[in-house]
Protein backbone atom coordinates (compact mmCIF):
# COMPACT_ATOMS: atom_id res chain seq x y z
CA MET A 1 7.05 36.28 -3.42
CA ALA A 2 5.22 34.35 -0.68
CA LYS A 3 3.87 30.94 -1.58
CA PRO A 4 0.12 30.30 -1.38
CA LYS A 5 -0.94 28.31 1.67
CA ALA A 6 -2.57 24.93 2.18
CA TYR A 7 -4.03 24.23 5.63
CA LEU A 8 -3.70 20.65 6.91
CA LEU A 9 -5.42 19.19 9.94
CA ASP A 10 -3.24 16.42 11.34
CA PHE A 11 -5.17 14.54 14.00
CA VAL A 12 -4.92 10.83 13.10
CA ALA A 13 -2.15 8.29 12.71
CA GLY A 14 -0.79 7.98 9.20
CA ASN A 15 1.90 9.05 6.80
CA ILE A 16 1.17 12.77 6.77
CA ARG A 17 4.64 13.43 5.34
CA SER A 18 3.59 12.18 1.91
CA LEU A 19 0.76 14.70 1.78
CA VAL A 20 3.08 17.51 2.90
CA ASN A 21 5.57 16.56 0.20
CA GLY A 22 2.83 16.49 -2.41
CA VAL A 23 1.48 19.90 -1.43
CA GLU A 24 4.97 21.41 -1.43
CA LYS A 25 5.75 19.77 -4.78
CA ILE A 26 2.95 21.75 -6.46
CA GLY A 27 4.18 25.03 -4.98
CA TYR A 28 2.22 25.51 -1.75
CA GLU A 29 3.33 26.16 1.82
CA VAL A 30 1.82 23.87 4.44
CA VAL A 31 0.20 25.49 7.47
CA TRP A 32 -0.72 23.14 10.30
CA ILE A 33 -4.06 23.33 12.05
CA LYS A 34 -2.99 22.57 15.62
CA ASN A 35 -6.17 23.32 17.56
CA PRO A 36 -9.89 23.91 16.83
CA GLU A 37 -9.50 27.70 17.07
CA ASP A 38 -7.13 27.65 14.08
CA VAL A 39 -9.83 26.30 11.74
CA GLN A 40 -11.64 29.65 11.48
CA HIS A 41 -8.48 31.29 10.13
CA ALA A 42 -7.90 28.65 7.43
CA GLY A 43 -8.46 29.82 3.88
CA ASN A 44 -8.88 26.18 2.87
CA LEU A 45 -8.82 22.92 4.81
CA ILE A 46 -7.51 19.46 3.97
CA LEU A 47 -8.62 16.61 6.24
CA PRO A 48 -6.50 13.49 5.62
CA GLY A 49 -7.11 10.22 7.37
CA VAL A 50 -6.37 6.51 7.47
CA GLY A 51 -7.68 3.71 9.60
CA HIS A 52 -10.97 3.25 11.42
CA PHE A 53 -14.10 5.38 10.83
CA GLY A 54 -15.20 5.30 14.48
CA HIS A 55 -11.71 6.04 15.79
CA CYS A 56 -11.43 8.99 13.40
CA MET A 57 -14.79 10.48 14.41
CA SER A 58 -14.02 9.95 18.10
CA GLN A 59 -10.67 11.70 17.80
CA LEU A 60 -12.24 14.63 15.97
CA GLY A 61 -14.93 14.91 18.63
CA GLN A 62 -12.60 14.60 21.61
CA ALA A 63 -10.26 17.22 20.16
CA GLY A 64 -13.15 19.63 19.56
CA TYR A 65 -12.85 19.75 15.76
CA LEU A 66 -16.33 18.64 14.67
CA GLU A 67 -18.16 21.94 14.96
CA PRO A 68 -15.30 24.07 13.53
CA ILE A 69 -15.16 21.74 10.51
CA ARG A 70 -18.93 21.97 10.02
CA LYS A 71 -18.78 25.78 10.22
CA HIS A 72 -15.86 25.92 7.77
CA ILE A 73 -17.95 23.95 5.27
CA GLN A 74 -21.16 25.89 5.97
CA ASP A 75 -19.31 29.16 5.41
CA GLY A 76 -18.49 28.00 1.90
CA LYS A 77 -14.74 27.73 2.37
CA PRO A 78 -12.77 25.15 0.33
CA PHE A 79 -12.68 21.75 2.06
CA MET A 80 -11.00 18.52 0.94
CA GLY A 81 -11.33 15.15 2.67
CA ILE A 82 -8.99 12.25 1.84
CA CYS A 83 -9.81 8.55 2.45
CA VAL A 84 -11.38 8.48 5.94
CA GLY A 85 -11.64 12.26 5.46
CA LEU A 86 -14.25 11.45 2.79
CA GLN A 87 -15.96 8.77 4.86
CA VAL A 88 -16.66 11.03 7.84
CA LEU A 89 -18.75 13.30 5.60
CA PHE A 90 -21.42 10.58 5.36
CA GLU A 91 -24.13 9.79 7.89
CA GLY A 92 -22.39 6.68 9.19
CA SER A 93 -20.46 3.50 8.46
CA ASP A 94 -20.96 -0.21 9.10
CA GLU A 95 -17.39 -0.14 10.44
CA ASN A 96 -18.84 1.35 13.63
CA THR A 97 -22.61 1.78 13.63
CA SER A 98 -22.65 3.38 17.09
CA VAL A 99 -20.70 6.46 15.91
CA PRO A 100 -22.46 8.88 13.52
CA GLY A 101 -20.65 10.75 10.77
CA LEU A 102 -20.92 14.45 10.02
CA GLY A 103 -24.03 13.85 7.92
CA ILE A 104 -23.06 16.32 5.21
CA VAL A 105 -23.45 13.64 2.51
CA PRO A 106 -26.48 11.29 2.63
CA GLY A 107 -25.91 7.55 3.02
CA SER A 108 -23.63 5.13 4.86
CA LEU A 109 -20.53 3.11 4.06
CA LYS A 110 -20.59 -0.66 3.62
CA ARG A 111 -17.81 -3.27 3.74
CA PHE A 112 -16.78 -4.79 0.42
CA ASP A 113 -18.04 -8.30 -0.25
CA GLU A 114 -15.02 -10.57 0.22
CA THR A 115 -16.51 -13.79 -1.16
CA LYS A 116 -14.93 -13.28 -4.59
CA LYS A 117 -12.16 -10.77 -3.98
CA SER A 118 -9.53 -9.66 -1.50
CA VAL A 119 -10.37 -7.14 1.22
CA PRO A 120 -8.96 -4.53 1.84
CA HIS A 121 -9.23 -3.04 -1.65
CA ILE A 122 -5.59 -2.08 -2.23
CA GLY A 123 -4.19 -0.70 -5.45
CA TRP A 124 -4.80 1.54 -8.44
CA ASN A 125 -8.34 2.08 -9.65
CA SER A 126 -10.43 4.68 -11.45
CA ALA A 127 -12.26 7.76 -10.24
CA ASN A 128 -14.38 8.28 -13.32
CA PRO A 129 -16.67 11.32 -13.47
CA PHE A 130 -18.41 10.06 -16.63
CA LYS A 131 -21.27 7.56 -16.68
CA GLN A 132 -21.73 4.69 -19.12
CA GLY A 133 -22.57 6.09 -22.54
CA GLU A 134 -21.22 9.58 -21.88
CA ASN A 135 -18.24 10.81 -23.88
CA SER A 136 -18.08 14.41 -22.66
CA GLY A 137 -19.22 16.55 -19.76
CA LYS A 138 -17.72 18.02 -16.58
CA SER A 139 -14.47 16.83 -15.05
CA ILE A 140 -14.22 17.10 -11.24
CA TYR A 141 -11.05 18.74 -9.88
CA GLY A 142 -8.73 17.42 -12.58
CA LEU A 143 -9.94 13.80 -12.55
CA ARG A 144 -9.34 12.07 -15.88
CA PRO A 145 -11.20 9.02 -17.21
CA ARG A 146 -8.08 6.99 -18.04
CA SER A 147 -6.06 7.94 -14.97
CA LYS A 148 -5.67 5.54 -12.08
CA TYR A 149 -5.53 6.50 -8.41
CA TYR A 150 -4.27 4.68 -5.32
CA TYR A 151 -6.91 3.24 -2.97
CA VAL A 152 -6.55 1.36 0.29
CA HIS A 153 -9.77 0.70 2.22
CA SER A 154 -12.28 -1.97 3.27
CA PHE A 155 -15.40 0.21 3.48
CA ALA A 156 -16.91 2.37 0.76
CA LYS A 157 -20.12 4.15 -0.21
CA PRO A 158 -21.92 1.94 -2.76
CA TYR A 159 -22.80 3.90 -5.87
CA ARG A 160 -26.41 4.00 -7.04
CA GLU A 161 -26.92 6.21 -10.06
CA GLY A 162 -28.84 9.38 -9.28
CA GLU A 163 -28.86 8.95 -5.49
CA LEU A 164 -26.19 11.53 -4.67
CA GLU A 165 -26.65 13.53 -7.85
CA SER A 166 -30.25 14.29 -6.82
CA ALA A 167 -28.80 15.97 -3.70
CA GLY A 168 -26.55 18.18 -5.82
CA TRP A 169 -23.35 16.11 -5.70
CA HIS A 170 -21.02 15.47 -8.62
CA VAL A 171 -19.73 11.91 -8.31
CA ALA A 172 -16.74 10.01 -9.72
CA THR A 173 -17.02 6.25 -9.49
CA ALA A 174 -14.77 3.21 -9.28
CA ARG A 175 -15.46 -0.49 -9.59
CA TYR A 176 -14.01 -3.31 -7.49
CA GLY A 177 -15.07 -6.72 -8.71
CA ASP A 178 -18.79 -6.38 -9.32
CA GLU A 179 -19.24 -3.48 -6.87
CA ASP A 180 -19.44 0.17 -7.98
CA PHE A 181 -18.56 2.70 -5.28
CA VAL A 182 -17.91 6.40 -4.78
CA GLY A 183 -14.30 7.23 -5.65
CA ALA A 184 -14.69 11.00 -5.26
CA LEU A 185 -17.44 13.59 -4.92
CA ALA A 186 -17.84 17.35 -5.04
CA LYS A 187 -20.46 19.98 -4.29
CA ASP A 188 -20.04 23.73 -4.02
CA ARG A 189 -16.51 24.05 -2.54
CA ILE A 190 -16.46 20.60 -0.93
CA PHE A 191 -14.27 17.94 -2.52
CA ALA A 192 -13.45 14.50 -1.14
CA THR A 193 -11.58 11.46 -2.46
CA GLN A 194 -11.66 7.86 -1.28
CA PHE A 195 -8.25 7.44 -2.89
CA HIS A 196 -4.97 9.03 -1.74
CA PRO A 197 -3.94 11.75 -4.23
CA GLU A 198 -0.58 12.15 -2.51
CA LYS A 199 0.25 8.50 -3.36
CA SER A 200 -1.28 8.56 -6.87
CA GLY A 201 1.68 9.86 -8.82
CA VAL A 202 1.27 12.72 -11.27
CA ALA A 203 -2.48 12.03 -11.58
CA GLY A 204 -2.91 12.61 -7.84
CA LEU A 205 -0.77 15.75 -7.75
CA ARG A 206 -2.94 17.13 -10.55
CA VAL A 207 -6.02 16.62 -8.36
CA LEU A 208 -4.42 18.33 -5.35
CA LYS A 209 -3.38 21.26 -7.52
CA ALA A 210 -6.87 21.65 -8.98
CA PHE A 211 -8.42 21.73 -5.49
CA LEU A 212 -5.99 24.32 -4.14
CA GLU A 213 -6.46 26.47 -7.24
CA GLY A 214 -10.24 26.21 -6.95
CA ARG A 215 -10.77 24.55 -10.35
CA SER A 216 -13.78 22.44 -9.36
CA LEU A 217 -15.65 21.68 -12.60
CA GLN A 218 -14.10 21.84 -16.03
CA ASP A 219 -15.51 21.02 -19.43
CA TRP A 220 -14.13 17.77 -20.80
CA THR A 221 -14.24 17.17 -24.54
CA ASP A 222 -11.57 14.48 -25.04
CA SER A 223 -14.02 11.73 -25.98
CA ALA A 224 -11.18 9.32 -26.79
CA GLN A 225 -10.07 9.23 -23.13
CA VAL A 226 -13.64 8.50 -22.07
CA THR A 227 -14.32 5.72 -24.57
CA GLN A 228 -10.88 4.09 -24.08
CA ARG A 229 -11.06 4.02 -20.28
CA GLN A 230 -10.59 0.69 -18.49
CA GLU A 231 -12.58 0.27 -15.31
CA GLY A 232 -11.44 -1.71 -12.31
CA LEU A 233 -8.30 -2.49 -10.38
CA THR A 234 -5.03 -2.63 -12.28
CA ARG A 235 -2.35 -5.30 -12.01
CA ARG A 236 0.03 -3.88 -9.43
CA ILE A 237 3.81 -4.03 -10.15
CA ILE A 238 6.06 -3.47 -7.15
CA ALA A 239 9.79 -2.80 -7.28
CA CYS A 240 11.68 -4.14 -4.28
CA LEU A 241 15.00 -2.79 -3.03
CA ASP A 242 16.97 -4.96 -0.62
CA VAL A 243 19.06 -2.41 1.27
CA ARG A 244 22.02 -3.22 3.46
CA THR A 245 25.39 -1.87 4.54
CA ASN A 246 28.22 -2.88 2.24
CA ASP A 247 31.78 -3.58 3.37
CA GLU A 248 32.62 0.13 3.13
CA GLY A 249 29.77 1.08 5.48
CA ASP A 250 27.44 2.61 2.86
CA LEU A 251 23.80 1.67 2.41
CA VAL A 252 23.38 0.09 -1.04
CA VAL A 253 20.78 -1.78 -3.03
CA THR A 254 21.75 -5.44 -3.28
CA LYS A 255 20.21 -8.73 -4.41
CA GLY A 256 20.56 -12.23 -3.10
CA ASP A 257 20.78 -15.65 -4.66
CA GLN A 258 18.55 -17.70 -2.36
CA TYR A 259 19.12 -14.91 0.18
CA ASP A 260 22.95 -14.82 -0.15
CA VAL A 261 23.90 -11.26 -1.17
CA ARG A 262 27.65 -11.73 -1.51
CA GLU A 263 29.47 -12.07 -4.82
CA LYS A 264 30.85 -15.47 -5.80
CA GLY A 265 33.13 -16.93 -8.38
CA SER A 266 36.08 -14.54 -8.60
CA VAL A 267 39.04 -13.46 -6.55
CA GLU A 268 38.30 -9.84 -7.49
CA ALA A 269 34.79 -10.04 -6.04
CA GLY A 270 36.25 -11.27 -2.77
CA GLY A 271 32.84 -12.21 -1.42
CA LYS A 272 31.78 -8.57 -1.24
CA VAL A 273 28.18 -7.45 -0.91
CA ARG A 274 26.64 -6.93 -4.36
CA ASN A 275 26.30 -3.19 -4.94
CA LEU A 276 23.49 -2.44 -7.40
CA GLY A 277 23.11 1.27 -6.74
CA LYS A 278 22.14 3.99 -4.28
CA PRO A 279 18.67 3.44 -2.79
CA VAL A 280 17.16 6.90 -3.39
CA GLU A 281 18.40 7.06 -6.98
CA VAL A 282 17.18 3.54 -7.74
CA ALA A 283 13.75 4.25 -6.22
CA ARG A 284 13.39 7.43 -8.29
CA ARG A 285 14.30 5.51 -11.44
CA TYR A 286 11.62 2.88 -10.82
CA TYR A 287 9.04 5.57 -10.04
CA GLY A 288 9.85 7.17 -13.39
CA GLN A 289 9.42 3.79 -15.10
CA GLY A 290 5.92 3.45 -13.66
CA ALA A 291 6.37 1.28 -10.56
CA ASP A 292 3.09 1.16 -8.63
CA GLU A 293 4.83 0.80 -5.27
CA ILE A 294 8.37 0.78 -3.89
CA THR A 295 9.41 -1.60 -1.12
CA PHE A 296 12.59 -1.19 0.93
CA LEU A 297 13.69 -4.28 2.83
CA ASN A 298 16.37 -3.23 5.30
CA ILE A 299 18.26 -6.50 5.59
CA THR A 300 20.87 -5.14 8.01
CA SER A 301 18.28 -4.37 10.70
CA PHE A 302 19.42 -7.31 12.83
CA ARG A 303 21.72 -4.97 14.71
CA LYS A 304 20.76 -4.09 18.25
CA CYS A 305 18.54 -1.09 17.73
CA PRO A 306 16.68 0.11 14.63
CA LEU A 307 16.06 3.43 16.38
CA ALA A 308 19.67 4.25 15.59
CA ASP A 309 18.94 3.65 11.91
CA VAL A 310 19.39 7.27 10.86
CA PRO A 311 20.66 6.49 7.30
CA MET A 312 17.55 4.39 6.51
CA LEU A 313 15.26 7.10 7.86
CA GLU A 314 17.02 9.64 5.67
CA ILE A 315 16.54 7.37 2.64
CA LEU A 316 12.80 7.29 3.35
CA ARG A 317 12.62 11.06 3.80
CA ARG A 318 14.49 11.82 0.60
CA THR A 319 12.61 9.22 -1.44
CA SER A 320 9.20 10.45 -0.29
CA GLU A 321 10.04 13.99 -1.44
CA THR A 322 9.99 12.97 -5.11
CA VAL A 323 8.36 9.53 -5.27
CA PHE A 324 4.58 9.80 -5.04
CA VAL A 325 3.57 6.16 -4.86
CA PRO A 326 3.24 3.99 -1.72
CA LEU A 327 6.48 3.20 0.13
CA THR A 328 6.88 0.11 2.30
CA ILE A 329 9.74 -0.45 4.75
CA GLY A 330 10.66 -3.80 6.27
CA GLY A 331 13.30 -4.86 8.75
CA GLY A 332 13.49 -4.49 12.52
CA ILE A 333 9.78 -3.78 13.10
CA ARG A 334 9.53 -5.39 16.54
CA ASP A 335 9.72 -4.64 20.24
CA THR A 336 13.32 -3.71 20.88
CA VAL A 337 15.71 -2.28 23.45
CA ASP A 338 17.32 1.11 22.86
CA ALA A 339 21.04 1.62 23.41
CA ASP A 340 20.37 3.04 26.88
CA GLY A 341 18.35 -0.03 27.90
CA THR A 342 14.91 1.51 27.37
CA MET A 343 12.25 -0.83 26.03
CA VAL A 344 10.81 0.48 22.75
CA PRO A 345 7.57 -1.10 21.51
CA ALA A 346 7.14 -2.08 17.86
CA LEU A 347 4.47 0.60 17.50
CA ASP A 348 7.04 3.32 18.26
CA VAL A 349 9.48 1.80 15.77
CA ALA A 350 6.73 1.80 13.11
CA ARG A 351 5.75 5.38 13.96
CA MET A 352 9.34 6.46 13.38
CA TYR A 353 9.23 4.98 9.87
CA PHE A 354 5.77 6.41 9.12
CA ASN A 355 6.91 9.86 10.20
CA SER A 356 9.85 9.54 7.82
CA GLY A 357 7.72 8.80 4.77
CA ALA A 358 6.68 5.12 4.87
CA ASP A 359 3.08 4.18 4.11
CA LYS A 360 3.33 0.56 5.24
CA VAL A 361 5.63 -1.50 7.41
CA SER A 362 6.61 -5.06 6.61
CA ILE A 363 7.01 -7.52 9.49
CA GLY A 364 8.94 -10.75 8.99
CA SER A 365 10.55 -12.85 11.72
CA ASP A 366 8.49 -11.27 14.47
CA ALA A 367 5.30 -12.38 12.70
CA VAL A 368 6.46 -16.00 12.74
CA LEU A 369 7.24 -15.89 16.46
CA SER A 370 3.88 -14.24 17.16
CA ALA A 371 2.09 -16.93 15.15
CA GLU A 372 3.79 -19.66 17.18
CA GLU A 373 2.58 -17.99 20.38
CA TYR A 374 -0.91 -17.65 18.87
CA TYR A 375 -1.20 -21.40 18.31
CA ALA A 376 0.43 -22.23 21.66
CA ALA A 377 -2.31 -20.12 23.30
CA ASN A 378 -5.04 -22.01 21.43
CA LYS A 379 -5.55 -19.20 18.90
CA GLN A 380 -6.04 -16.49 21.50
CA LEU A 381 -5.09 -12.93 20.51
CA THR A 382 -3.07 -10.90 23.01
CA ALA A 383 -3.48 -7.37 21.57
CA LYS A 384 0.24 -6.98 22.28
CA THR A 385 1.94 -8.25 19.13
CA ALA A 386 3.52 -5.85 16.64
CA ILE A 387 0.85 -6.72 14.06
CA GLU A 388 -2.02 -6.05 16.47
CA THR A 389 -0.71 -2.81 17.96
CA ILE A 390 0.31 -1.25 14.63
CA SER A 391 -2.85 -2.27 12.77
CA LYS A 392 -5.01 -0.92 15.60
CA ALA A 393 -3.25 2.46 15.49
CA TYR A 394 -2.77 2.82 11.73
CA GLY A 395 -5.24 0.39 10.16
CA ASN A 396 -4.56 -3.10 8.85
CA GLN A 397 -3.69 -1.69 5.41
CA ALA A 398 -0.48 -0.33 6.97
CA VAL A 399 0.80 -3.79 8.01
CA VAL A 400 2.38 -6.19 5.52
CA VAL A 401 3.65 -9.58 6.66
CA SER A 402 6.69 -10.78 4.72
CA VAL A 403 6.80 -14.59 4.55
CA ASP A 404 10.02 -16.47 3.77
CA PRO A 405 9.11 -20.14 3.19
CA ARG A 406 11.03 -23.03 1.69
CA ARG A 407 9.80 -26.35 0.36
CA VAL A 408 10.02 -29.52 2.43
CA TYR A 409 9.25 -32.60 0.34
CA VAL A 410 7.38 -35.63 1.70
CA ALA A 411 6.36 -38.86 0.00
CA SER A 412 2.84 -38.63 1.38
CA PRO A 413 0.68 -36.13 3.29
CA ASN A 414 0.59 -38.73 6.05
CA ASP A 415 4.31 -38.17 6.67
CA THR A 416 3.76 -34.77 8.31
CA LEU A 417 1.23 -32.89 10.41
CA HIS A 418 1.73 -29.82 8.26
CA HIS A 419 -0.52 -28.62 5.45
CA THR A 420 0.76 -30.17 2.20
CA ILE A 421 0.11 -29.67 -1.49
CA GLU A 422 0.46 -32.11 -4.36
CA THR A 423 3.19 -30.69 -6.54
CA LYS A 424 4.02 -30.98 -10.23
CA LYS A 425 7.66 -30.34 -9.37
CA ALA A 426 8.85 -33.59 -7.84
CA GLY A 427 11.36 -33.65 -5.01
CA PRO A 428 14.93 -35.03 -5.11
CA LYS A 429 13.64 -38.54 -4.38
CA GLY A 430 10.62 -38.29 -6.61
CA GLU A 431 8.33 -37.01 -3.83
CA THR A 432 4.99 -35.71 -5.12
CA HIS A 433 3.96 -33.71 -2.04
CA CYS A 434 5.53 -30.87 -0.08
CA TRP A 435 4.81 -28.39 2.68
CA TYR A 436 6.23 -24.90 3.02
CA GLN A 437 8.32 -24.32 6.12
CA CYS A 438 8.42 -20.80 7.54
CA THR A 439 11.82 -19.33 8.38
CA ILE A 440 13.18 -16.41 10.38
CA LYS A 441 16.40 -14.39 10.43
CA GLY A 442 16.52 -13.91 6.67
CA GLY A 443 15.87 -17.57 5.93
CA ARG A 444 18.69 -18.84 8.13
CA GLU A 445 16.50 -20.61 10.68
CA GLY A 446 13.58 -22.92 9.89
CA ARG A 447 10.63 -23.25 12.27
CA ASP A 448 8.03 -25.92 12.95
CA LEU A 449 5.34 -23.78 11.34
CA ASP A 450 3.96 -23.99 7.82
CA VAL A 451 2.91 -21.11 5.58
CA HIS A 452 -0.76 -22.12 5.82
CA GLN A 453 -0.64 -21.71 9.60
CA LEU A 454 1.29 -18.45 9.44
CA VAL A 455 -0.94 -16.57 7.01
CA ARG A 456 -4.10 -17.59 8.85
CA ALA A 457 -2.64 -16.42 12.15
CA VAL A 458 -1.44 -13.03 10.91
CA GLU A 459 -4.75 -12.39 9.12
CA ALA A 460 -6.49 -12.97 12.46
CA MET A 461 -4.08 -10.53 14.13
CA GLY A 462 -4.91 -7.75 11.69
CA ALA A 463 -2.34 -7.89 8.88
CA GLY A 464 -3.56 -6.22 5.70
CA GLU A 465 -1.33 -7.88 3.09
CA ILE A 466 0.96 -10.86 2.60
CA LEU A 467 4.31 -10.40 0.83
CA LEU A 468 4.88 -13.99 -0.26
CA ASN A 469 8.53 -14.76 -0.94
CA CYS A 470 9.99 -18.18 -1.76
CA ILE A 471 13.54 -19.07 -0.78
CA ASP A 472 13.72 -21.85 -3.39
CA ARG A 473 12.98 -19.39 -6.22
CA ASP A 474 14.94 -16.36 -4.98
CA GLY A 475 17.46 -15.23 -7.60
CA THR A 476 16.77 -18.18 -9.92
CA LYS A 477 15.00 -16.24 -12.72
CA ALA A 478 12.79 -19.34 -13.06
CA GLY A 479 9.50 -17.59 -12.41
CA PHE A 480 7.22 -17.39 -9.38
CA ASP A 481 6.21 -20.47 -7.38
CA LEU A 482 2.66 -20.65 -8.71
CA GLU A 483 1.70 -23.57 -6.49
CA LEU A 484 2.69 -21.68 -3.35
CA ILE A 485 0.87 -18.53 -4.44
CA ASP A 486 -2.29 -20.43 -5.33
CA ALA A 487 -2.26 -22.27 -1.99
CA VAL A 488 -1.94 -19.04 0.02
CA LYS A 489 -4.59 -17.21 -2.02
CA ARG A 490 -7.02 -20.04 -1.22
CA THR A 491 -6.23 -19.67 2.49
CA VAL A 492 -6.71 -15.94 3.20
CA LYS A 493 -9.00 -13.09 2.15
CA ILE A 494 -6.40 -10.31 2.44
CA PRO A 495 -4.33 -9.35 -0.64
CA VAL A 496 -1.24 -11.36 -1.56
CA ILE A 497 1.89 -10.03 -3.30
CA ALA A 498 3.77 -12.64 -5.34
CA SER A 499 7.54 -12.42 -4.92
CA SER A 500 10.77 -14.32 -5.75
CA GLY A 501 11.88 -15.80 -9.05
CA ALA A 502 10.87 -13.20 -11.67
CA GLY A 503 13.42 -13.21 -14.49
CA ASN A 504 11.52 -11.67 -17.40
CA PRO A 505 8.23 -9.83 -18.10
CA GLY A 506 6.55 -13.05 -19.16
CA HIS A 507 6.77 -14.34 -15.60
CA PHE A 508 4.49 -11.50 -14.47
CA ALA A 509 1.94 -12.37 -17.15
CA GLU A 510 2.18 -15.99 -16.06
CA VAL A 511 1.54 -15.31 -12.38
CA PHE A 512 -1.41 -12.98 -13.08
CA GLY A 513 -2.84 -15.41 -15.61
CA SER A 514 -2.38 -18.59 -13.56
CA THR A 515 -3.22 -17.36 -10.05
CA SER A 516 -5.44 -14.75 -8.43
CA THR A 517 -2.51 -12.90 -6.90
CA ASP A 518 -3.20 -9.23 -6.17
CA ALA A 519 0.25 -7.88 -7.06
CA ALA A 520 3.66 -9.08 -8.19
CA LEU A 521 7.11 -7.91 -7.13
CA GLY A 522 10.38 -7.75 -9.03
CA ALA A 523 13.92 -6.95 -7.94
CA GLY A 524 17.05 -8.34 -9.60
CA MET A 525 15.79 -8.15 -13.19
CA PHE A 526 15.17 -4.43 -12.62
CA HIS A 527 18.38 -3.73 -10.68
CA ARG A 528 20.60 -5.36 -13.30
CA GLY A 529 18.95 -3.36 -16.08
CA GLU A 530 17.81 -6.48 -17.92
CA TYR A 531 14.23 -5.19 -18.02
CA THR A 532 12.36 -2.10 -16.86
CA VAL A 533 9.07 -1.78 -15.03
CA GLN A 534 7.65 -0.38 -18.25
CA ASP A 535 8.74 -3.53 -20.10
CA VAL A 536 6.69 -5.58 -17.66
CA LYS A 537 3.63 -3.34 -18.03
CA GLN A 538 3.86 -3.42 -21.81
CA CYS A 539 3.98 -7.21 -21.71
CA LEU A 540 0.92 -7.29 -19.46
CA GLN A 541 -0.97 -4.89 -21.73
CA ASP A 542 -0.12 -7.05 -24.73
CA GLU A 543 -1.61 -10.01 -22.86
CA GLY A 544 -4.82 -8.11 -22.14
CA PHE A 545 -4.22 -7.12 -18.51
CA THR A 546 -5.13 -3.66 -17.20
CA VAL A 547 -2.16 -1.65 -15.90
CA ARG A 548 -1.62 1.90 -14.72
CA GLU A 549 -0.17 4.08 -17.46
CA SER A 550 2.56 6.55 -16.52
CA GLU A 551 1.67 10.25 -16.72
CA LEU A 552 4.20 13.06 -17.07
CA ASP A 553 2.39 16.40 -16.86
CA ILE A 554 0.54 17.70 -13.82
């Protein structure tokens, strides 16, 4: 029996593979819309999108898709817009005021206020179809009050009660800080989400399935789910897999002790690379435990050409087929030279990973070198760095900068030109101040650049997140470096992921309670089976933090 069809218009940069995998997971065959003439033959139409509103509208216009999309909607055929695919339905956006939207939905998009919170808005939030005081009503395309969905955006349509409803729209809302915005909306056979259903786990697959099956509005009588809902962004828990080739030539998950991944202390170990499991299997296990994101750090990418990295690409492909949360890949994202001598820009390397299932790329050593050049040029941007070229093509939410700093103690701030902090953890000679030195090549080479300088530079270049490691805490199980995290959070507006040192669930509660970090990452404690991701989330819930609950049934 032939599978039902889902029609996808792929016209913008982004991880379209995740959406394809999600659609296929719920039993549909993907049909690509390759030119404007194909739109009229589509029984339904899904318009995904990431990145810049103006760039998206310009691409649609230049390719001749605007009028066919309008006609598809006017003819009453099912239409779904995702992320920027929702935004283009509005009249315009402050992201580019010179480019109009389709004007199907009244109003314009505004940038989030960043004075009290990180921007972009990245993470798991609500899309609640019920207003304050309601405990029953209509659910929109499978949206549930207690479910959480994955968002990544800087601009949104502010929600004002009754504004869109008076024009016939059903609206689901989300809240970021003190701002309420449109998380999803529906009218007739139009449905659009600001969040990414394909990266929202089972809850997102349920929404995709409801759209493709035409189940737009459903009665909702589970008042307990409505009254027990928790609005706002959850505390994001990320599982990190350091992947490298072991001595037998296989890619394995490993874990370092202050970045040293080889076994110590026994003749039997023989200094071999720690083997903590197969990457795809480990990633699936963490997804099942409720991990909000999975990060792969390919720590053997120092070889000559990452374009030859077929095993890592296959790991991404296979993982993305069954893991429906955001995937980040780090290692080797830089301008490089192919085996035949051809220069390959970082953007092409990133595109290869995106096409294989990654949602974000993590840039490490190359970011440090680019920051040094930035300051040497008196803070002038070149538009040529890996961060700039990738963020321009895919949006800054797709670029994570992985920082590997170590402490350098000084007796007084006057002893260095670098940005120092006063520390409660005294140095070996009783020093009460330190600065954080940036390193490259997996922590093996220190540079004359401090973490304060680095994060400011990469934010200016267009990075969307900071993955903040700490060499001194790596593998110690002593908890996160709270002083480092607090210092970086005070320096930048973009989200920060706390990493290095987690040894038990209480360390996650500590970092969320003591700093304003946006997410926290764990590795060894998960790999060794000492604790699960669910153990961490239960601990956070017990301490009063909001977390995403795992869902099993689509």
